[in-house]
Short mmCIF file of C-alpha atoms and ligand atoms in Angstrom, two decimals:
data_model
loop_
_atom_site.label_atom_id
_atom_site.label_comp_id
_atom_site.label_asym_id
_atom_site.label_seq_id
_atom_site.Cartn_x
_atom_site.Cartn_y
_atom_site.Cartn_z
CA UNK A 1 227.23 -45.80 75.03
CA UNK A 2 223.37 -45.22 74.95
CA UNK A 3 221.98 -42.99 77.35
CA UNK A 4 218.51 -42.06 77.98
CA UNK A 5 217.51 -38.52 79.42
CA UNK A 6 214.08 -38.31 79.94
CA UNK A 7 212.37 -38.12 83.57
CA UNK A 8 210.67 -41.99 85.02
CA UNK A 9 208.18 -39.27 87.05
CA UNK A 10 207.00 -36.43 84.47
CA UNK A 11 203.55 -37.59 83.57
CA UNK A 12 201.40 -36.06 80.77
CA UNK A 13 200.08 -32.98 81.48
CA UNK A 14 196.42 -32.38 82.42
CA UNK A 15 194.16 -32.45 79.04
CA UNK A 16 193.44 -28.58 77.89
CA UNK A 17 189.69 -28.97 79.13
CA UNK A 18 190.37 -30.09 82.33
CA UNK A 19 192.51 -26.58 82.72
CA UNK A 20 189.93 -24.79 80.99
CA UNK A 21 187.08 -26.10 84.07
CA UNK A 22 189.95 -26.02 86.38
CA UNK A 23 189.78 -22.22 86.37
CA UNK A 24 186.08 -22.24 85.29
CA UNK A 25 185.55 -24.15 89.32
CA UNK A 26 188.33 -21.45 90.65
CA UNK A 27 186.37 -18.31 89.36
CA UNK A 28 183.26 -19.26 90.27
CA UNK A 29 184.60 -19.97 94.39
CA UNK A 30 182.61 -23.03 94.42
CA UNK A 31 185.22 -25.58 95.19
CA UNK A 32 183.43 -27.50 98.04
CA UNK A 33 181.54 -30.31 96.45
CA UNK A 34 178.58 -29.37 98.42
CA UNK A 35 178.82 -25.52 97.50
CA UNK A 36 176.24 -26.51 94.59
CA UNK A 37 173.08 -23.79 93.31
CA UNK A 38 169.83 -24.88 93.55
CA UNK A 39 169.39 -28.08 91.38
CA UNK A 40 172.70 -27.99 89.99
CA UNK A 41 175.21 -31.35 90.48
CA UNK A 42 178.83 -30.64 91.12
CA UNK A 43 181.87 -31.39 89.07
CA UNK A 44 182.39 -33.98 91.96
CA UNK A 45 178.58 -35.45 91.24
CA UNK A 46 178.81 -35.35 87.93
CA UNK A 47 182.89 -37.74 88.22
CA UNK A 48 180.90 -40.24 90.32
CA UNK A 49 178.05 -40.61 87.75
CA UNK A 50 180.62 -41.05 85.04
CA UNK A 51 183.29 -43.36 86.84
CA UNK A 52 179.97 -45.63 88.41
CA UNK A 53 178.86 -45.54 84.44
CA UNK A 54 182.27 -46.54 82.88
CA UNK A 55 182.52 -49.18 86.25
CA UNK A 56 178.70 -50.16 85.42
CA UNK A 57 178.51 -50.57 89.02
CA UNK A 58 175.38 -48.18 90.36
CA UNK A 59 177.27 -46.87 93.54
CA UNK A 60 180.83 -44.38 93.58
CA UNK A 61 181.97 -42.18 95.82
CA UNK A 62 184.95 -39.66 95.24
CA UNK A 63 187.03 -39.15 98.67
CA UNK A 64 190.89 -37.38 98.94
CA UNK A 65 193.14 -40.64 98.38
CA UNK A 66 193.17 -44.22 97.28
CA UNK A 67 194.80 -45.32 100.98
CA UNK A 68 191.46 -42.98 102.56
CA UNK A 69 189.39 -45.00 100.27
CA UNK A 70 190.77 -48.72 101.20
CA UNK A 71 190.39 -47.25 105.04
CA UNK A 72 186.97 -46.51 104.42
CA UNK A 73 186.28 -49.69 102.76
CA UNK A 74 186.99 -51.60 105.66
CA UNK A 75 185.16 -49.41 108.05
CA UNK A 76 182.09 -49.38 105.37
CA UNK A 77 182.30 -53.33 105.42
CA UNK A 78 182.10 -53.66 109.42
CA UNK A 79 185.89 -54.55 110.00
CA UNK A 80 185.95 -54.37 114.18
CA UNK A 81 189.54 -54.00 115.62
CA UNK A 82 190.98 -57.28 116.15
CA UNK A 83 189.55 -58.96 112.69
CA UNK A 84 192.14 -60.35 110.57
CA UNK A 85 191.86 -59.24 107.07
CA UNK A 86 194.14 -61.46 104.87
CA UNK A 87 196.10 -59.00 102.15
CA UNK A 88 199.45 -59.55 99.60
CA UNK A 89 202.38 -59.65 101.45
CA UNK A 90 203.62 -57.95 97.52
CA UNK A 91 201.78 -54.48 97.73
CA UNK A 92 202.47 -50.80 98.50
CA UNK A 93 201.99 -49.34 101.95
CA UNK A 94 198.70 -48.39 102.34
CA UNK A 95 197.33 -51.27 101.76
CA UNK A 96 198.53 -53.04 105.61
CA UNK A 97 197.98 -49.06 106.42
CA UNK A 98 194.70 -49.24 105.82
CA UNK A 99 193.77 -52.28 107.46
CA UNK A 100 195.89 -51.59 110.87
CA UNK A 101 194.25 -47.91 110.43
CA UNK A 102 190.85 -49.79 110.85
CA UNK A 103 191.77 -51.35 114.05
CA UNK A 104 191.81 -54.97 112.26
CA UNK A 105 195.41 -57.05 111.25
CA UNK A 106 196.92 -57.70 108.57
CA UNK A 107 197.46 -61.29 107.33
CA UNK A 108 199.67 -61.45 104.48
CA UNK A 109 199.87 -63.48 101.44
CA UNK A 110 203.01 -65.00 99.76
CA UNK A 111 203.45 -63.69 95.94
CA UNK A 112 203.49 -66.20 93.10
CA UNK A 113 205.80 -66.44 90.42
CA UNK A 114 203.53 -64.63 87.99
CA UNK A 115 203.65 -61.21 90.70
CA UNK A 116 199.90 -62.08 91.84
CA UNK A 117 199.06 -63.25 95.17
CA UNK A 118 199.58 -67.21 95.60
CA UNK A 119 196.36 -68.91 94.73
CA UNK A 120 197.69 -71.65 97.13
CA UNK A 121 198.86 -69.60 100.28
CA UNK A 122 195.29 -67.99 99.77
CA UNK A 123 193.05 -70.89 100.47
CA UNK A 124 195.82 -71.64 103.17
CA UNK A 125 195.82 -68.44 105.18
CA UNK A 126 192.13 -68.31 104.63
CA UNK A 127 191.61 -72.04 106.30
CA UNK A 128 193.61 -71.50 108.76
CA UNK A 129 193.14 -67.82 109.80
CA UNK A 130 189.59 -67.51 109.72
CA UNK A 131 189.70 -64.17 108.17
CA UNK A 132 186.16 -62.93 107.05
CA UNK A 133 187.87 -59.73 105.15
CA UNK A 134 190.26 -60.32 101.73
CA UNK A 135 191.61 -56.63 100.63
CA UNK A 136 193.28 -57.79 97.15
CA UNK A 137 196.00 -55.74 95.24
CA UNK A 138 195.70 -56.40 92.02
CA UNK A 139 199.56 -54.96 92.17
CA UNK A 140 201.18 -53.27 89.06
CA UNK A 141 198.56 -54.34 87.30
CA UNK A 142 198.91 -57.84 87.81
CA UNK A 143 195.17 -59.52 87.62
CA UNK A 144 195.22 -63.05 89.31
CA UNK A 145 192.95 -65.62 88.47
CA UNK A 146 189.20 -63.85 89.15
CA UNK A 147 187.51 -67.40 88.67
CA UNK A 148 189.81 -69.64 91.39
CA UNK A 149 189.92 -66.13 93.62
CA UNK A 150 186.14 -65.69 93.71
CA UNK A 151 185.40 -69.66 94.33
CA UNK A 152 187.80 -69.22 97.13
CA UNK A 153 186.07 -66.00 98.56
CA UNK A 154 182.62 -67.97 98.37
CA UNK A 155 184.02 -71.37 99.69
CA UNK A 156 185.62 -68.95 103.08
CA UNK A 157 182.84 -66.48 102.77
CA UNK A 158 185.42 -63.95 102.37
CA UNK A 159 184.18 -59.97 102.23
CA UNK A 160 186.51 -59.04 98.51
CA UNK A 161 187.66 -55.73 98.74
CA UNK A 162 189.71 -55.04 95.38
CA UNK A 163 192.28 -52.84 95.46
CA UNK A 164 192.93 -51.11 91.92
CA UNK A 165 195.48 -48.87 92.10
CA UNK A 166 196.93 -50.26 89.01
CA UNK A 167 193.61 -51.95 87.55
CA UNK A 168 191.66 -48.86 86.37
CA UNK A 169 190.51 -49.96 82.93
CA UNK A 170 192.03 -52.95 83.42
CA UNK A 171 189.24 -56.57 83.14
CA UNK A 172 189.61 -60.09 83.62
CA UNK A 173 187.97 -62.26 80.87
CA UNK A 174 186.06 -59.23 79.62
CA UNK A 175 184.34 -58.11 83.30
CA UNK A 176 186.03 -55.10 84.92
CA UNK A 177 188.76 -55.30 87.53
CA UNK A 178 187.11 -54.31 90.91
CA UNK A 179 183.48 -55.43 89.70
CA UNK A 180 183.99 -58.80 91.38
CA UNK A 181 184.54 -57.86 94.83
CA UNK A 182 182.04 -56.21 97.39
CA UNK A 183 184.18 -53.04 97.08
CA UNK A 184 186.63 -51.44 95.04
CA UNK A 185 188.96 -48.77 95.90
CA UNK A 186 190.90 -46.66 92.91
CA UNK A 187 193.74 -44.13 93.29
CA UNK A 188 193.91 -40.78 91.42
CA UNK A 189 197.37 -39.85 92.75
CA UNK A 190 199.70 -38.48 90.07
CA UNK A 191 201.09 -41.78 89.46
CA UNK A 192 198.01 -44.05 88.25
CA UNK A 193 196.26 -44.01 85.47
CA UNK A 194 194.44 -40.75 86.04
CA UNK A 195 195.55 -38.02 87.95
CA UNK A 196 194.32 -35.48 90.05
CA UNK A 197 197.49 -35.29 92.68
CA UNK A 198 195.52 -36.57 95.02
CA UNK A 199 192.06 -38.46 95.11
CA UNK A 200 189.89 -41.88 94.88
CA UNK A 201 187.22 -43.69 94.63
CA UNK A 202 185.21 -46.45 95.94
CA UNK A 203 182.36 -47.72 94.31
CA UNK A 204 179.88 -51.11 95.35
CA UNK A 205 176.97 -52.54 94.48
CA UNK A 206 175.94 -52.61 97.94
CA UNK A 207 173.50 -49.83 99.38
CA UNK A 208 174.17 -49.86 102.83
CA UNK A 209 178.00 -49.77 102.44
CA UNK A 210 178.02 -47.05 100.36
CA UNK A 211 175.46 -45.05 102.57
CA UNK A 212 178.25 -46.10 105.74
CA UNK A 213 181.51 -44.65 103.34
CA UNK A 214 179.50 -41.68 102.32
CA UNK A 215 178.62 -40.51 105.58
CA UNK A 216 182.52 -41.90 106.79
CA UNK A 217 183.61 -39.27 103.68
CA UNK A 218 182.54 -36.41 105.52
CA UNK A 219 179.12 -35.74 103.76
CA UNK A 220 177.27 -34.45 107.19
CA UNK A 221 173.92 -34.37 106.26
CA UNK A 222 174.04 -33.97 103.17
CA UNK A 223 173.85 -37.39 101.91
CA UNK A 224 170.61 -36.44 99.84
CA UNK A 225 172.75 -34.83 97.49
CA UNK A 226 174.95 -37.61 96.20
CA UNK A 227 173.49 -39.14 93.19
CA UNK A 228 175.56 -42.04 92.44
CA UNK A 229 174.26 -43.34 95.65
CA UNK A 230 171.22 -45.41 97.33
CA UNK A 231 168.67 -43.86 98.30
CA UNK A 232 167.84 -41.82 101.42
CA UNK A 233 166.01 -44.45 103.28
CA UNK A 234 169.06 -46.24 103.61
CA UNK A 235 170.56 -44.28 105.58
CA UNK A 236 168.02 -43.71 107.80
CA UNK A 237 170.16 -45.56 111.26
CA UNK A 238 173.23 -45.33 109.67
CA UNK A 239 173.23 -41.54 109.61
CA UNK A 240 173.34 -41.98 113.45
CA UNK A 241 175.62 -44.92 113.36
CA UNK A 242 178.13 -43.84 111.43
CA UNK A 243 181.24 -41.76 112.62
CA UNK A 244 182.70 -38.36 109.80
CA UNK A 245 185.60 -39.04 108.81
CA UNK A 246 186.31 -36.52 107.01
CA UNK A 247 188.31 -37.37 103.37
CA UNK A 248 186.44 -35.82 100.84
CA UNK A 249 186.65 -34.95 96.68
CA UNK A 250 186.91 -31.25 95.93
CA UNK A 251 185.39 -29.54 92.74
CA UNK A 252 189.00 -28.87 91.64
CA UNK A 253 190.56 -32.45 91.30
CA UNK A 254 186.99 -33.55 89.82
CA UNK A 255 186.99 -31.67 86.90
CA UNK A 256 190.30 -31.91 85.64
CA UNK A 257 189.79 -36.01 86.29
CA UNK A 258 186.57 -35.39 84.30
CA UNK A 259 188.22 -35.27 80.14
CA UNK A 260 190.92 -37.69 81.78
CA UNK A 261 188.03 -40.51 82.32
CA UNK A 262 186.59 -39.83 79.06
CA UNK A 263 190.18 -40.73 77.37
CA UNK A 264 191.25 -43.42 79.76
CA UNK A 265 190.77 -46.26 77.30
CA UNK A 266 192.77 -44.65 75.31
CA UNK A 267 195.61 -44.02 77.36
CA UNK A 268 195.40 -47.74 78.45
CA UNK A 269 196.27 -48.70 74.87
CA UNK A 270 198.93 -46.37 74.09
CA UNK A 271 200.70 -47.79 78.34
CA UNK A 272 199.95 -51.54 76.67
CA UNK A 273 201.64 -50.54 73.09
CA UNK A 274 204.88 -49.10 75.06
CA UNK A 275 204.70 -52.41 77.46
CA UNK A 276 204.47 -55.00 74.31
CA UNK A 277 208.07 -52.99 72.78
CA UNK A 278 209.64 -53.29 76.20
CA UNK A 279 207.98 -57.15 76.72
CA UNK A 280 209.54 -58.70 72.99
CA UNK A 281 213.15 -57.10 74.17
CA UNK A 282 213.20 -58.57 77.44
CA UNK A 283 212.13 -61.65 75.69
CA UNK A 284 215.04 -61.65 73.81
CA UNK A 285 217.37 -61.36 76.64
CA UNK A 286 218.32 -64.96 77.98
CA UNK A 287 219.03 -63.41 81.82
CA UNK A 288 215.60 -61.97 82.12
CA UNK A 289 212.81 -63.34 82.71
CA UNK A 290 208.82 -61.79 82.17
CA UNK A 291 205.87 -64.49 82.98
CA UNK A 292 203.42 -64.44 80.31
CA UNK A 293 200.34 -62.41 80.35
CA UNK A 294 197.23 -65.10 80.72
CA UNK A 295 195.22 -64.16 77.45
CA UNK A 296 191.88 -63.58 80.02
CA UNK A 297 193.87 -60.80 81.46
CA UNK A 298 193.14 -57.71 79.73
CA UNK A 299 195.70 -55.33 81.83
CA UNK A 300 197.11 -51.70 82.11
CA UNK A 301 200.95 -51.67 81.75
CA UNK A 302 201.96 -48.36 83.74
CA UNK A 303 204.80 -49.86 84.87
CA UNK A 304 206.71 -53.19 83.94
CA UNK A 305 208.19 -56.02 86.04
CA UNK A 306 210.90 -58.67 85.49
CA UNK A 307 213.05 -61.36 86.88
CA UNK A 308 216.62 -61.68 86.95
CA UNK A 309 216.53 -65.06 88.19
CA UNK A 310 219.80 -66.31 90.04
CA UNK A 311 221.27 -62.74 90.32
CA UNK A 312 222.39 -62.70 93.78
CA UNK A 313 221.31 -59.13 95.97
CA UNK A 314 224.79 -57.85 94.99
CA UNK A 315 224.54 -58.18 91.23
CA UNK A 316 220.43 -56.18 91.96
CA UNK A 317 222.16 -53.71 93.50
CA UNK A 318 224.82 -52.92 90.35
CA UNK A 319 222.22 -53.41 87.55
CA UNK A 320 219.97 -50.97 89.58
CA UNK A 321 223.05 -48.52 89.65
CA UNK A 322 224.31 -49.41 86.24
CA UNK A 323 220.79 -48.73 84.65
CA UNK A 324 220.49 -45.62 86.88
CA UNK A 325 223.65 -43.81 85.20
CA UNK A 326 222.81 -44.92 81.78
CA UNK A 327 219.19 -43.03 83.05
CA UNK A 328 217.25 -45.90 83.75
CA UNK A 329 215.41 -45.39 87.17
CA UNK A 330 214.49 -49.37 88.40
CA UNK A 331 212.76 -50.36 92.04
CA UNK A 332 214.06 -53.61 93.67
CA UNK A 333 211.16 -54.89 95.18
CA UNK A 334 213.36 -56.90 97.00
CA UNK A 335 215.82 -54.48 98.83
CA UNK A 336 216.23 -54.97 102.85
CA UNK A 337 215.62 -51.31 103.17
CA UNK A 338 212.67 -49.26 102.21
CA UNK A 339 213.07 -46.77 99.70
CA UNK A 340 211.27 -44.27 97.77
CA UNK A 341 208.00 -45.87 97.24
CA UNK A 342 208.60 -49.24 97.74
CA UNK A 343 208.89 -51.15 100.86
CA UNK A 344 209.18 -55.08 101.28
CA UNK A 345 206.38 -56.88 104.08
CA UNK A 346 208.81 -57.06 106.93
CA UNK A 347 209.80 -53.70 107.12
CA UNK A 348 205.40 -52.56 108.36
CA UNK A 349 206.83 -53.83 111.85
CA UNK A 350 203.57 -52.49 113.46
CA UNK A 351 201.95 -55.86 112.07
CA UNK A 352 201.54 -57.91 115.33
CA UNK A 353 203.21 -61.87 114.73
CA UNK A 354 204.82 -60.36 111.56
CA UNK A 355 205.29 -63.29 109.88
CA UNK A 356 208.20 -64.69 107.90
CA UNK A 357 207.64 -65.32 104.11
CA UNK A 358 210.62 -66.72 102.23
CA UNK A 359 208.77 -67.61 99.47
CA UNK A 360 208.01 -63.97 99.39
CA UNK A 361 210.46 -62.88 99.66
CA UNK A 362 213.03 -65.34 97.36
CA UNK A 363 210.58 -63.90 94.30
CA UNK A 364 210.95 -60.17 95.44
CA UNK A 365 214.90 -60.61 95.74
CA UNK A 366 214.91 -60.92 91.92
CA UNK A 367 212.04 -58.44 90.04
CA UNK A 368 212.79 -55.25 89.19
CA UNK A 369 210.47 -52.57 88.18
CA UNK A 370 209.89 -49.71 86.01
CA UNK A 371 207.02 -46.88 85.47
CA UNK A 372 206.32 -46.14 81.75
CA UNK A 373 205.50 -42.82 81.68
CA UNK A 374 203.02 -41.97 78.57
CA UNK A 375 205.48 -39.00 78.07
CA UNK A 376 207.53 -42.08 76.45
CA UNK A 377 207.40 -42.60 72.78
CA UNK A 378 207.63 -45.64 71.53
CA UNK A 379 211.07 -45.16 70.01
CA UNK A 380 212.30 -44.39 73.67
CA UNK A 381 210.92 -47.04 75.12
CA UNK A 382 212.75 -49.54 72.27
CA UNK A 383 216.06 -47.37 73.18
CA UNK A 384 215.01 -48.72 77.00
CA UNK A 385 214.88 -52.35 76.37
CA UNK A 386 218.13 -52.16 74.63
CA UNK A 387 219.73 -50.28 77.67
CA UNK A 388 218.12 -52.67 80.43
CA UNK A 389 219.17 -55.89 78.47
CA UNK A 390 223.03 -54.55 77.97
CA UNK A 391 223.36 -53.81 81.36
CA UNK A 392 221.58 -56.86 82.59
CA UNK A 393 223.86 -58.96 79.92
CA UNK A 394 227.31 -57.40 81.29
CA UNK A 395 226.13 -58.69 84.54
C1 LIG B 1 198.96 -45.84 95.17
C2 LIG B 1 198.45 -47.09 95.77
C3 LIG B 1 197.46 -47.09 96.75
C4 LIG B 1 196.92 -45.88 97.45
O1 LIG B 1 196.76 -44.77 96.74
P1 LIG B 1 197.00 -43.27 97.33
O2 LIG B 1 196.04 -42.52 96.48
O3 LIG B 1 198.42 -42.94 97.08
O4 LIG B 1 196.62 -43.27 98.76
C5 LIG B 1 196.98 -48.32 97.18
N1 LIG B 1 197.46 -49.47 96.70
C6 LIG B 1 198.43 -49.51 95.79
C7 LIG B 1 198.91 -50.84 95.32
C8 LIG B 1 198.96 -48.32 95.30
O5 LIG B 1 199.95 -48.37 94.40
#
């Protein structure tokens, strides 16, 4: 019997010139991203220059976590407590953390068949809730129709915060994932697409939210000394107006995120050659089912989801444990209990009028899902396919 031995969680290591700056930033002390010498920009200026270029978007700011970022976001976009914000009912965590964090509530979306949020329950929820906010996960790198999902933010006048955890470097019909919305918030966290431990960014196109999050980030005063930023008229009130909240970048994580920007295109294609192997053998399995990629959608494939459609929770549960002792690690999106790093809607009880979703959750019951590590060749990940589609066939 095959087995496979390598680890779902050991990412690459961190390129040889980000370790080289790494201790470059350490020597010199300098770690704070305002601890700068006269008329020199900081390792974390210099990221937000780069990441606003490679975005083409004028405005980034670097802050301490992806969740910290979507937090911001809201704040930066004038959520009050009490507004509804509508958001996938098929995301991680802090994405309803975020929005309850801002005081506003969640209202959640149903998933559609293709893992992106349901065009349909959209326009719905949107009618009926009179949301003004939309914070869209664009989850595991799953890009929904941009077109029908921006003539349904216009139609509502709906405020498009993007989340892309799993979108960096990922487009839709050729424009970048999180240049549509009014913000974007990315995540930097070992498990994305680059990684610093911890960190994000948010980057917009408009000056007075990104004056509001960079003063939110903790800047102080300082605000004169961002670059990828309006400038310092704007934030002539809001500098009053606008509470610290302390989440900032450090030196350290900027520079060894620095070489892993410059690659990320790169890396992107290598995730999408791994996916395509582990796509055409799931393909060839009759019990598994993978929608179609829409040719506009020019995704990242960090991880990989499928159906097993029909399997009741019991037969989940033993190709999750059958995979796991062959060495396959797999998520069920649609277990009753939360685990590891994946937790179904109706276990965030703090939402008020939590709402029942069994469309939601009859599509979560059945899709599995698994990281692809770049520490994967491509040989493993065709040794992979072969294990999931056994197991899933003796089941
Ligand atoms: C990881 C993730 C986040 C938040 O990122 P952190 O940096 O871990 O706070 C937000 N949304 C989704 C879908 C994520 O996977």
């Amino acid at each position: 019997m095959k087995i496979f031995e390598k680890s779902f969680t050991q990412q690459e290591g961190i390129p040889e010139a980000g370790i080289s700056s790494a201790i470059e930033v350490m020597r010199s002390g300098r770690l704070h991203r305002y601890n700068t010498l006269p008329d020199e920009k900081s390792e974390t200026d210099l990221l937000e220059l780069e990441f606003a270029e490679y975005m083409g978007i004028p405005y980034c700011l670097a802050c301490s976590s992806g969740g910290y970022a979507l937090h911001i976001a809201m704040r930066a976009a004038g959520v009050q407590a009490g507004d509804k914000v509508l958001c996938n009912a098929f995301t991680l965590a802090p994405v309803p953390g975020a929005i309850h964090n801002s005081g506003a509530v969640p209202v959640l979306v149903d998933v559609a068949e293709d893992y992106c949020i349901d065009l349909d329950d959209l326009e719905a929820k949107a009618a009926a809730s009179g949301a003004r906010y939309f914070m869209l996960s664009h989850m595991r790198g799953h890009v929904a129709d941009m077109d029908r999902i921006m003539a349904i933010c216009e139609r509502y006048n709906l405020f498009l915060i993007e989340d892309c955890a799993h979108t960096m470097g990922a487009s839709w019909n050729g424009t970048k994932s999180g240049t549509f919305g009014d913000i974007a918030c990315f995540s930097t966290q070992t498990y994305k697409h680059i990684n610093s431990g911890e960190g994000g960014f948010l980057t917009t196109r408009h000056p007075e939210v990104m004056a509001r999050a960079i003063i939110h980030s903790g800047s102080y005063m300082l605000f004169e000394r961002h670059f990828a930023a309006p400038p310092k008229e704007v934030f002539e009130q809001i500098r009053y107006e606008t509470p610290n909240y302390s989440g900032r970048m450090d030196n350290l994580r900027a520079t060894i995120l620095r070489p892993q920007l410059a690659d990320l295109d790169h890396q992107c294609q290598r995730w999408n050659d791994r996916y395509r192997i582990l796509e055409q053998q799931f393909n060839q399995c009759p019990a598994i089912r993978i929608p179609a990629r829409p040719e506009q959608e020019q995704f990242v494939a960090s991880s990989i989801q499928f159906s097993l459609p029909g399997f009741s929770a019991k037969q989940i549960h033993r190709v999750v444990s059958e995979c796991a002792e062959r060495g396959i690690i797999l998520k069920w999106f649609g277990d009753a209990e939360p685990k590891d790093y994946t937790s179904r809607y109706d276990s965030w009880r703090y939402i008020e009028q939590l709402p029942q979703l069994p469309k939601t959750e009859a599509i979560l019951s059945e899709l599995l899902d698994m990281r692809i590590p770049l520490t994967f060749s491509e040989a493993e990940c065709q040794l992979i396919g072969e294990i999931i589609c056994d197991v899933v066939s003796q089941n």
